[in-house]
C-alpha atoms as an extended CHARMM CRD file, in Angstrom:
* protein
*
       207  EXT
         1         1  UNK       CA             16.5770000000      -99.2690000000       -8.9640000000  PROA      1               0.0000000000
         2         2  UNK       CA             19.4610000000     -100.2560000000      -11.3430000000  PROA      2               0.0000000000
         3         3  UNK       CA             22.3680000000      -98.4230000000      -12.1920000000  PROA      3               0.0000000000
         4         4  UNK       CA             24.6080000000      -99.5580000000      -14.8560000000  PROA      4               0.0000000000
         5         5  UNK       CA             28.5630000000      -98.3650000000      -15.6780000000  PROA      5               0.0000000000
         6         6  UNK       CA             28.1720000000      -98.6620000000      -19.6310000000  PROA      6               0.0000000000
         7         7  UNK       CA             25.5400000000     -100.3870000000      -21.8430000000  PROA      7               0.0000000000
         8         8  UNK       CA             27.0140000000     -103.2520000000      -23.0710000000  PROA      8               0.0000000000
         9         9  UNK       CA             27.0740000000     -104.6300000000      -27.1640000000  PROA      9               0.0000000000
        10        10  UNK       CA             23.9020000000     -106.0050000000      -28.5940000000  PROA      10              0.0000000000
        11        11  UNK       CA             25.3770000000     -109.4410000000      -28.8200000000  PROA      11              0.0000000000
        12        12  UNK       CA             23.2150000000     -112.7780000000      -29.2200000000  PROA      12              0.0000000000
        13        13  UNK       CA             25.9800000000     -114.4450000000      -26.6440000000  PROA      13              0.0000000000
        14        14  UNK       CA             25.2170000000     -114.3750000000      -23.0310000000  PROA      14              0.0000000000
        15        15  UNK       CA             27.7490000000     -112.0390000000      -20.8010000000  PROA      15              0.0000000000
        16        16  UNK       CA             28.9330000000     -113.4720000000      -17.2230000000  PROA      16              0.0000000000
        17        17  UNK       CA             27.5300000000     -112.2210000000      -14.8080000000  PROA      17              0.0000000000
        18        18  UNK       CA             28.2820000000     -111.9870000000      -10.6740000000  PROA      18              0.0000000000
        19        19  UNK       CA             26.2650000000     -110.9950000000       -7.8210000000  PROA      19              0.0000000000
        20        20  UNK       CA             27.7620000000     -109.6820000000       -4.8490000000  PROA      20              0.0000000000
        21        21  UNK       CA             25.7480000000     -108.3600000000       -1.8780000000  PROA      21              0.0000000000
        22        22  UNK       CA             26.6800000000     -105.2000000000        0.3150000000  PROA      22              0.0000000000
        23        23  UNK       CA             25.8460000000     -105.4230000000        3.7020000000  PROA      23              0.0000000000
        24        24  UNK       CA             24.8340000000     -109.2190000000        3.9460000000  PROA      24              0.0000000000
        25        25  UNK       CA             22.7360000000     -109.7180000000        7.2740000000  PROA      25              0.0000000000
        26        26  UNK       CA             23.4460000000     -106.2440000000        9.0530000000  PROA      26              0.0000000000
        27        27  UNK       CA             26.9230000000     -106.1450000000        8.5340000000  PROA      27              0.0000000000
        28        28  UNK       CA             30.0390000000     -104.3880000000        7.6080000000  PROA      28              0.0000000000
        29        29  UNK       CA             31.0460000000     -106.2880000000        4.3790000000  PROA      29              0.0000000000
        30        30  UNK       CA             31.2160000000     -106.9980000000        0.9290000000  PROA      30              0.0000000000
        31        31  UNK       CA             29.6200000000     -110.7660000000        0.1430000000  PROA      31              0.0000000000
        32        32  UNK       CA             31.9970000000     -112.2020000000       -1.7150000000  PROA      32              0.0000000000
        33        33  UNK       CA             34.8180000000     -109.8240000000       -0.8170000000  PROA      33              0.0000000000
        34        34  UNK       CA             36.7120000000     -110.5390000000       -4.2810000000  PROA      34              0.0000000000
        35        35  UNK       CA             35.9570000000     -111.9840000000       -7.3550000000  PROA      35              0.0000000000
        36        36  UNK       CA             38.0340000000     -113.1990000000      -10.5100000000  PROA      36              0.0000000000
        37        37  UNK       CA             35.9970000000     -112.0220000000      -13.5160000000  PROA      37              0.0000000000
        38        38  UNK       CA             36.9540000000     -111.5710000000      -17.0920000000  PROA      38              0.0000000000
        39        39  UNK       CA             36.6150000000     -108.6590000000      -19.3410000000  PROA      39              0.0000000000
        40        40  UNK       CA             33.3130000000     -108.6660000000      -20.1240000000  PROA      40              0.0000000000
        41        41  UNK       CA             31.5440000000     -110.0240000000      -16.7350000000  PROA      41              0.0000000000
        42        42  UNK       CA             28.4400000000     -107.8340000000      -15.4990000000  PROA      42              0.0000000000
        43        43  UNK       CA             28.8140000000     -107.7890000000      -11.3680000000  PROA      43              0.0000000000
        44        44  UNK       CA             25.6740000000     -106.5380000000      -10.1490000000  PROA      44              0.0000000000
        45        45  UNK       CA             26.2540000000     -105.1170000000       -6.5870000000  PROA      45              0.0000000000
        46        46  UNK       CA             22.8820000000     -105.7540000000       -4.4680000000  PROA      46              0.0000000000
        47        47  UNK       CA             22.6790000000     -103.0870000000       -1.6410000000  PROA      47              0.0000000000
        48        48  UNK       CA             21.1440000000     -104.3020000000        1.6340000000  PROA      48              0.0000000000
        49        49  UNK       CA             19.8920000000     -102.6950000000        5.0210000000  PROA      49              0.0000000000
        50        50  UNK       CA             22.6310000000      -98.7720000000        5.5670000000  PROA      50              0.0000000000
        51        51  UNK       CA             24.2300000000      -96.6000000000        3.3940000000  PROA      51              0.0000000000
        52        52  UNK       CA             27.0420000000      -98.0280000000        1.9500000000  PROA      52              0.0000000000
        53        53  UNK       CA             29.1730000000      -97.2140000000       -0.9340000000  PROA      53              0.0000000000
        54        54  UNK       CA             31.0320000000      -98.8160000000       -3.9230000000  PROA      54              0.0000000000
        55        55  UNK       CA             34.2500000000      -96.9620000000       -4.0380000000  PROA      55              0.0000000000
        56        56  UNK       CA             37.3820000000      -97.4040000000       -6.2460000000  PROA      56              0.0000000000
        57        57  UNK       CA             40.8890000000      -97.1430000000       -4.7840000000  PROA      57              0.0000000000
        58        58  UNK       CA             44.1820000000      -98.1950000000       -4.7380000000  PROA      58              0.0000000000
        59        59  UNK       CA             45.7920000000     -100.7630000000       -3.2480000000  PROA      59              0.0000000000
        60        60  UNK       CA             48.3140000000      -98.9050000000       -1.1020000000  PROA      60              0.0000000000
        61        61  UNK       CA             45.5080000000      -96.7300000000        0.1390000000  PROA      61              0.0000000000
        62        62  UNK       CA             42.4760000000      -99.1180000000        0.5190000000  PROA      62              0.0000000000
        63        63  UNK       CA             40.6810000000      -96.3070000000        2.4900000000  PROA      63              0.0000000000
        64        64  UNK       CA             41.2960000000      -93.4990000000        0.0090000000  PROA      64              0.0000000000
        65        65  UNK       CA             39.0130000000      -92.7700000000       -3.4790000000  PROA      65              0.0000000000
        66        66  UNK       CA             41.4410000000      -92.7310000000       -6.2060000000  PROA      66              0.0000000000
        67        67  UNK       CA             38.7340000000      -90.3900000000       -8.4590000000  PROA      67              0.0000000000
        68        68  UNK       CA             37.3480000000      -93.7810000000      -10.3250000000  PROA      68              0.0000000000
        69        69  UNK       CA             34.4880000000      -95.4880000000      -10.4500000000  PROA      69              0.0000000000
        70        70  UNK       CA             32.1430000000      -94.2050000000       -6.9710000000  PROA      70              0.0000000000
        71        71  UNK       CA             28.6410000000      -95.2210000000       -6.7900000000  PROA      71              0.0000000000
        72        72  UNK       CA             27.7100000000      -92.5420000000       -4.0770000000  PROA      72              0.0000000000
        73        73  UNK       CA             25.5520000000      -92.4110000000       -0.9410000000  PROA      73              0.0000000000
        74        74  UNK       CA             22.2390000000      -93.1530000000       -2.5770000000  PROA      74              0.0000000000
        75        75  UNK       CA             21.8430000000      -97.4170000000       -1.3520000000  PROA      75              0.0000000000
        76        76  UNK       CA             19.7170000000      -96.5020000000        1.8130000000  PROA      76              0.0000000000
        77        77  UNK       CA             17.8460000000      -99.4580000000        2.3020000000  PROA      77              0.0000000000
        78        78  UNK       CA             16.3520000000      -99.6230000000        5.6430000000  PROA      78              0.0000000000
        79        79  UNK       CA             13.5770000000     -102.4290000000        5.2190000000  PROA      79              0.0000000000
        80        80  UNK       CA             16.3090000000     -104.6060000000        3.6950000000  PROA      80              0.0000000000
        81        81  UNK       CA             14.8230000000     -105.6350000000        0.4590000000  PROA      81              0.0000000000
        82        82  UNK       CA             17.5170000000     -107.9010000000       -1.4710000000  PROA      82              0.0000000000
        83        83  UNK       CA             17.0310000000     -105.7010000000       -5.2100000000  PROA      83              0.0000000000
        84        84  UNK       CA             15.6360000000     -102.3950000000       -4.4490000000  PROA      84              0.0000000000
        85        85  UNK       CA             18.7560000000     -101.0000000000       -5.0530000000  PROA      85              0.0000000000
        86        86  UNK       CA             21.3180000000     -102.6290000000       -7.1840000000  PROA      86              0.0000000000
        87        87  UNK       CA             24.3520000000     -101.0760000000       -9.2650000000  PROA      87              0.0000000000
        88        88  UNK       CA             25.9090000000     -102.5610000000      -12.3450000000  PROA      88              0.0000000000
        89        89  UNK       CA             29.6740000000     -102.6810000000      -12.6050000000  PROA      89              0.0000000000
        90        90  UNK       CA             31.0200000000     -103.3690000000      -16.4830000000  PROA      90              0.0000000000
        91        91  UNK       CA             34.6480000000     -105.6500000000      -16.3750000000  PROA      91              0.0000000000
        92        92  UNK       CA             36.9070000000     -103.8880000000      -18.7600000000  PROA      92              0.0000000000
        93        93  UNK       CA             40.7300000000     -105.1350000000      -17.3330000000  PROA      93              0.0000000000
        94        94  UNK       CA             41.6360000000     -108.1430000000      -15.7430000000  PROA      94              0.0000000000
        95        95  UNK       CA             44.0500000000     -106.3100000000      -14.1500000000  PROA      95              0.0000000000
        96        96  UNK       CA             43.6980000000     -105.8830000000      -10.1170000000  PROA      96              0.0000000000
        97        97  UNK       CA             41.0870000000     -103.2470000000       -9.3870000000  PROA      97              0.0000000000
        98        98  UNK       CA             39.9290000000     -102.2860000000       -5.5250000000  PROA      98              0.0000000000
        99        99  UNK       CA             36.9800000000     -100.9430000000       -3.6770000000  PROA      99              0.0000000000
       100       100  UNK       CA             35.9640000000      -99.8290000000       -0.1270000000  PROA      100             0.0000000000
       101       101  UNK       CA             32.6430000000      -98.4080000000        1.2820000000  PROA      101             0.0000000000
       102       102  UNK       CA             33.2050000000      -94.7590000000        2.1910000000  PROA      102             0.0000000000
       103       103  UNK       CA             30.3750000000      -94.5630000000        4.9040000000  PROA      103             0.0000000000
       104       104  UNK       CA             32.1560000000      -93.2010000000        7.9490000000  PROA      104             0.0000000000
       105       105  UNK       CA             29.0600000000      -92.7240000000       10.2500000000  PROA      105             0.0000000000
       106       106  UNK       CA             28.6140000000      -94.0490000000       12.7690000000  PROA      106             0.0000000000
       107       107  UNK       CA             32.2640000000      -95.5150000000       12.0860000000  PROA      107             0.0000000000
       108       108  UNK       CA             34.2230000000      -96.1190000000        9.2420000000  PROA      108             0.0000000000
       109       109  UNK       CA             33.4620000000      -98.7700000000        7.1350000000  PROA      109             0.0000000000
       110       110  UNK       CA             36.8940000000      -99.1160000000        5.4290000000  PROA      110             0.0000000000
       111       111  UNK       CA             38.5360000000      -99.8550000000        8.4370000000  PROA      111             0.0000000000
       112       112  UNK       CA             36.3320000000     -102.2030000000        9.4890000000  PROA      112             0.0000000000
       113       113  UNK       CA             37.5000000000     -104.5910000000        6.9800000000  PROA      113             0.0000000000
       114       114  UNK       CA             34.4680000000     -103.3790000000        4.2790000000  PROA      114             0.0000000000
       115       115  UNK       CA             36.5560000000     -103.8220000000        1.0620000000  PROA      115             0.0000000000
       116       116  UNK       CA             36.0760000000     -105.9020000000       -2.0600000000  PROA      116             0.0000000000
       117       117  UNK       CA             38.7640000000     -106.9200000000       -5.0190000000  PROA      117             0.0000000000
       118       118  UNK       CA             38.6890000000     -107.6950000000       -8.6250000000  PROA      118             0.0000000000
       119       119  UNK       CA             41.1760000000     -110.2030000000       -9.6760000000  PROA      119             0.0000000000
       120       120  UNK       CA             43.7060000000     -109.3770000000       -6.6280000000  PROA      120             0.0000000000
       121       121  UNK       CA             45.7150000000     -112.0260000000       -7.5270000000  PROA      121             0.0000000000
       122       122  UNK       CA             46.4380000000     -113.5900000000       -4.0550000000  PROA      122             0.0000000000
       123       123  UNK       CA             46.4830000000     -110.1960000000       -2.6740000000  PROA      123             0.0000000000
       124       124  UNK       CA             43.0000000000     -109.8160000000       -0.8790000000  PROA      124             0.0000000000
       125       125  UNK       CA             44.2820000000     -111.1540000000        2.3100000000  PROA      125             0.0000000000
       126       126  UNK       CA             46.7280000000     -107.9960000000        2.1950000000  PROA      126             0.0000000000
       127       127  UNK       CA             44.6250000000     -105.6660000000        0.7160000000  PROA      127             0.0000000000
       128       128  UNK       CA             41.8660000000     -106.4500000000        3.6650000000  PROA      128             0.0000000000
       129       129  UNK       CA             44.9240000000     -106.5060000000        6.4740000000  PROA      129             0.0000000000
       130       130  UNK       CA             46.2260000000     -102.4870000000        5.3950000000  PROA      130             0.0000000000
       131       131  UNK       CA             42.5600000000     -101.2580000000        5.2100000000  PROA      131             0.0000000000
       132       132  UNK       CA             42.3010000000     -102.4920000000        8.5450000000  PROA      132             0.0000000000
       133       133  UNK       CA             46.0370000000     -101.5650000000       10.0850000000  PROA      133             0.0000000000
       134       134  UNK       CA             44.6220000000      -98.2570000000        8.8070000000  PROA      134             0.0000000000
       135       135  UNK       CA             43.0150000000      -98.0530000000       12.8330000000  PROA      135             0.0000000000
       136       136  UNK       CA             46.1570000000      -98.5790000000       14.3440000000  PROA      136             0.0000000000
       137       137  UNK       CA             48.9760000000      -96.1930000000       12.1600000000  PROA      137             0.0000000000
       138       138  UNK       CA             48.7180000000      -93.3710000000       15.0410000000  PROA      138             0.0000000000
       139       139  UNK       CA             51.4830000000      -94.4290000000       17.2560000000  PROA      139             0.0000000000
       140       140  UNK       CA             54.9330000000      -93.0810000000       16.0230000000  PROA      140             0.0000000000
       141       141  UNK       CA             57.1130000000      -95.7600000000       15.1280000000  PROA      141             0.0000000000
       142       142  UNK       CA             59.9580000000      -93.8190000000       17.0500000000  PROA      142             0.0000000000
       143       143  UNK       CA             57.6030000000      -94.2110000000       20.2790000000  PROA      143             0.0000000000
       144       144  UNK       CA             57.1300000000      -98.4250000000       19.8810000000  PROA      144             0.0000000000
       145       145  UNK       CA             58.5120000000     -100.0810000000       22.9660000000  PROA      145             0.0000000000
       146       146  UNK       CA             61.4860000000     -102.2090000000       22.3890000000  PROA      146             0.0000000000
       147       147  UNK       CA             60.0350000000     -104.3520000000       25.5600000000  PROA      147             0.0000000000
       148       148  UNK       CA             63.1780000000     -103.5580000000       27.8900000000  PROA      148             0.0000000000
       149       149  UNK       CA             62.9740000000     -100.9350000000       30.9470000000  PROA      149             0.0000000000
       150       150  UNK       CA             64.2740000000      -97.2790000000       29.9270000000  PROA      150             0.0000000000
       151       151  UNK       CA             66.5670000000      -95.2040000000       32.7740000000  PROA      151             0.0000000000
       152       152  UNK       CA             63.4080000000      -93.1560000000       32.9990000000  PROA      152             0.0000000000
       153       153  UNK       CA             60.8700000000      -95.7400000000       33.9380000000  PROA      153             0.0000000000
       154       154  UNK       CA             63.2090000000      -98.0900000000       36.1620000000  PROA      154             0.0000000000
       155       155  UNK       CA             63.2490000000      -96.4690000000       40.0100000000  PROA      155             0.0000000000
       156       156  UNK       CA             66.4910000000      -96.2290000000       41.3650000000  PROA      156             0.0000000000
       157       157  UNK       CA             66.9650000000      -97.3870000000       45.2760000000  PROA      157             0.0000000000
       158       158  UNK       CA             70.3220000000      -96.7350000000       47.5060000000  PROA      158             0.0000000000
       159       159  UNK       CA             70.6280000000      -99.8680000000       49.8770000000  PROA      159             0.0000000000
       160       160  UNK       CA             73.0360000000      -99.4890000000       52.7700000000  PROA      160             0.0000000000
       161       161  UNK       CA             75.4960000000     -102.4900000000       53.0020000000  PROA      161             0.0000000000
       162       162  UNK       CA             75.1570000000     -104.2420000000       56.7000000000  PROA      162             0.0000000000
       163       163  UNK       CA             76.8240000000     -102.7020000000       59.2260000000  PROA      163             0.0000000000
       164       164  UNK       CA             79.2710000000     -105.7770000000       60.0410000000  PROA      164             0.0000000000
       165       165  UNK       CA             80.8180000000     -105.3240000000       56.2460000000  PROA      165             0.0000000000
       166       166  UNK       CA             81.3750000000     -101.7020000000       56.6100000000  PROA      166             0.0000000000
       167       167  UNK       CA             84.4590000000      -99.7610000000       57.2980000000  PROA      167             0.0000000000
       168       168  UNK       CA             84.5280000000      -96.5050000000       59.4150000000  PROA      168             0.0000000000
       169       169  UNK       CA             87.0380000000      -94.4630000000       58.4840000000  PROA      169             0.0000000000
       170       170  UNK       CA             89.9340000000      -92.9720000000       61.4480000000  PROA      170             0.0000000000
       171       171  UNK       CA             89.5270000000      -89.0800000000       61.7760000000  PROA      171             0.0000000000
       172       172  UNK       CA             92.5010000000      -87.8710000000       60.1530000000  PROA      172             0.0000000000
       173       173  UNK       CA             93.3340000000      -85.5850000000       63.0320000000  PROA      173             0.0000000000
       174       174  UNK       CA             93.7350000000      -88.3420000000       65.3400000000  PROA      174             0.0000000000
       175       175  UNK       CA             98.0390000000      -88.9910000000       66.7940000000  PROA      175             0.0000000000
       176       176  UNK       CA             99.0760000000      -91.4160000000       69.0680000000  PROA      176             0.0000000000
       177       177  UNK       CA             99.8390000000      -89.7600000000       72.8150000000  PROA      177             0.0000000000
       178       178  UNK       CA            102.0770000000      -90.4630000000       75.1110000000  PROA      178             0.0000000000
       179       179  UNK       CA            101.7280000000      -92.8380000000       78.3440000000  PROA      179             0.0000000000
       180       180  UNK       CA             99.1120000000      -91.3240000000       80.2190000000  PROA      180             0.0000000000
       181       181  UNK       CA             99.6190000000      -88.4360000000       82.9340000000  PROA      181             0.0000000000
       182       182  UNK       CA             98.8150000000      -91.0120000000       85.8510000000  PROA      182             0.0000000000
       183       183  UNK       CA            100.6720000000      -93.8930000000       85.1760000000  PROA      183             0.0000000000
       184       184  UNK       CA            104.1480000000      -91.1910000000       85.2460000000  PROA      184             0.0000000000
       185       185  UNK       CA            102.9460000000      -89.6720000000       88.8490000000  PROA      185             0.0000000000
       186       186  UNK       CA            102.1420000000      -92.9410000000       89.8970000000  PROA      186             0.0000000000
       187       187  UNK       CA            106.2450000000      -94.1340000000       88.4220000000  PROA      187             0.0000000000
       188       188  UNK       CA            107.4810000000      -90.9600000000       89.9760000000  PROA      188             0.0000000000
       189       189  UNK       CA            105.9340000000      -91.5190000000       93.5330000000  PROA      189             0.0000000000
       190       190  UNK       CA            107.4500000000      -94.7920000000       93.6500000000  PROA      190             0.0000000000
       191       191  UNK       CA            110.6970000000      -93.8870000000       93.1800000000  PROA      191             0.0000000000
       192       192  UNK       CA            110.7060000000      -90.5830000000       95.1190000000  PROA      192             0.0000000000
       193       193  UNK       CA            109.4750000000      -93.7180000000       97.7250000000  PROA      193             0.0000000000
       194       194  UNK       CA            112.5450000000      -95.8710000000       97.0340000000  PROA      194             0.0000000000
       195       195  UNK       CA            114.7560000000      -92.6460000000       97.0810000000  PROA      195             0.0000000000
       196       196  UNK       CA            113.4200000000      -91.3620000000      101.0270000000  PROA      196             0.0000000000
       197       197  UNK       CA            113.8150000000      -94.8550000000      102.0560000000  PROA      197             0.0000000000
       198       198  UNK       CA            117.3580000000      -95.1220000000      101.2790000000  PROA      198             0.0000000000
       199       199  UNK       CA            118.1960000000      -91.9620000000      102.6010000000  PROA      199             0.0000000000
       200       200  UNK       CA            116.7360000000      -93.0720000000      106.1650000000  PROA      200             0.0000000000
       201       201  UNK       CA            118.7080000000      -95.8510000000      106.1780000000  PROA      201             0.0000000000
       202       202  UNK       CA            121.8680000000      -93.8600000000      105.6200000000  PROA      202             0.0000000000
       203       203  UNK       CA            120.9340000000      -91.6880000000      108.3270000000  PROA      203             0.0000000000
       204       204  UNK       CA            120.0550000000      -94.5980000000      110.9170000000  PROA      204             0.0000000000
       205       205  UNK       CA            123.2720000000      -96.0530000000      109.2750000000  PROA      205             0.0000000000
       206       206  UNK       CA            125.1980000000      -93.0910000000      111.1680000000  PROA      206             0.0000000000
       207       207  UNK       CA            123.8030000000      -92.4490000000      114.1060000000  PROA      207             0.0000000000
């Protein structure tokens, strides 16, 4: 089966031509993945084994139809026979023109890296590396780790200094006293002692 995008000019000169094959071997690409054609260049897209598509978008939104040229889910080609279904695609700019396959079952195809370029102009590299960054654009840029611990995720332990470097604090209620109750009855007995004494001797003294 061949499709065609326009029927070109009865001309006696031979157009280019390309060939680029979808699905090469079983997997998830475009074979070439870009070309640089001029105006004028027939690429004939040869659709292997699954259901890709040929879909035009832009290159801010690899993944997105932009309502151009879309070839549709009609390539099934499960015995893999390199020409049983091939679609014609007519060069008419030379100005940078994109393409993903749509297929999103069993995954998507897109973000797999299946994407092809006409005269990207050093930008395929690019154009390949946003289809694919595509898979990873759910995480909120405000919720990217900086790489350093938060207050909330670092655990906060209280370590007691030793006890030979700490300082116990004096009640406040606590007043120096006085020379204890004993030692005055023991100062008092003595001299009460000395005083009995003396008056003995005054009374021997007399007698």
């Amino acid at each position: 089966m061949h499709w065609s995008t326009g029927t070109a000019p009865h001309s006696d000169i031979a157009q280019p031509t390309a060939t680029v094959v979808v699905g090469d071997e079983g997997k998830l690409v475009f074979s070439p993945s870009y070309l640089n054609a001029s105006i004028g260049t027939t690429i004939s897209f040869n659709f292997l084994a699954l259901n890709h598509t040929l879909t035009q978008s832009r290159f801010q939104d690899p993944c997105v139809s932009n309502g151009g040229f879309d070839s549709g889910f009609h390539q099934f080609n499960p015995s893999n026979i390199s020409g049983k279904f091939v679609v014609e695609y007519k060069v008419t700019s030379d100005n940078p023109q994109w393409f993903f396959c749509a297929q999103i079952a069993p995954r998507a195809h897109c973000k797999a890296g299946m994407v092809f370029s006409l005269n990207p102009r050093g930008l395929q590299s690019q154009f390949l590396f946003q289809a694919m960054a595509k898979t990873t654009s759910a995480t909120p840029s405000h919720e990217q780790s900086s790489g350093l611990p938060t207050l909330s995720t670092v655990p906060i332990v209280s370590v007691a200094p030793p006890m030979a470097n700490r300082t116990v604090p004096l009640p406040t209620d606590v007043r120096p006293t006085a020379s204890l109750p004993v030692f005055s009855s023991i100062g008092n007995s003595v001299v009460a002692s000395r005083a009995m004494m003396w008056s003995l001797s005054i009374v021997i003294a007399m007698l």
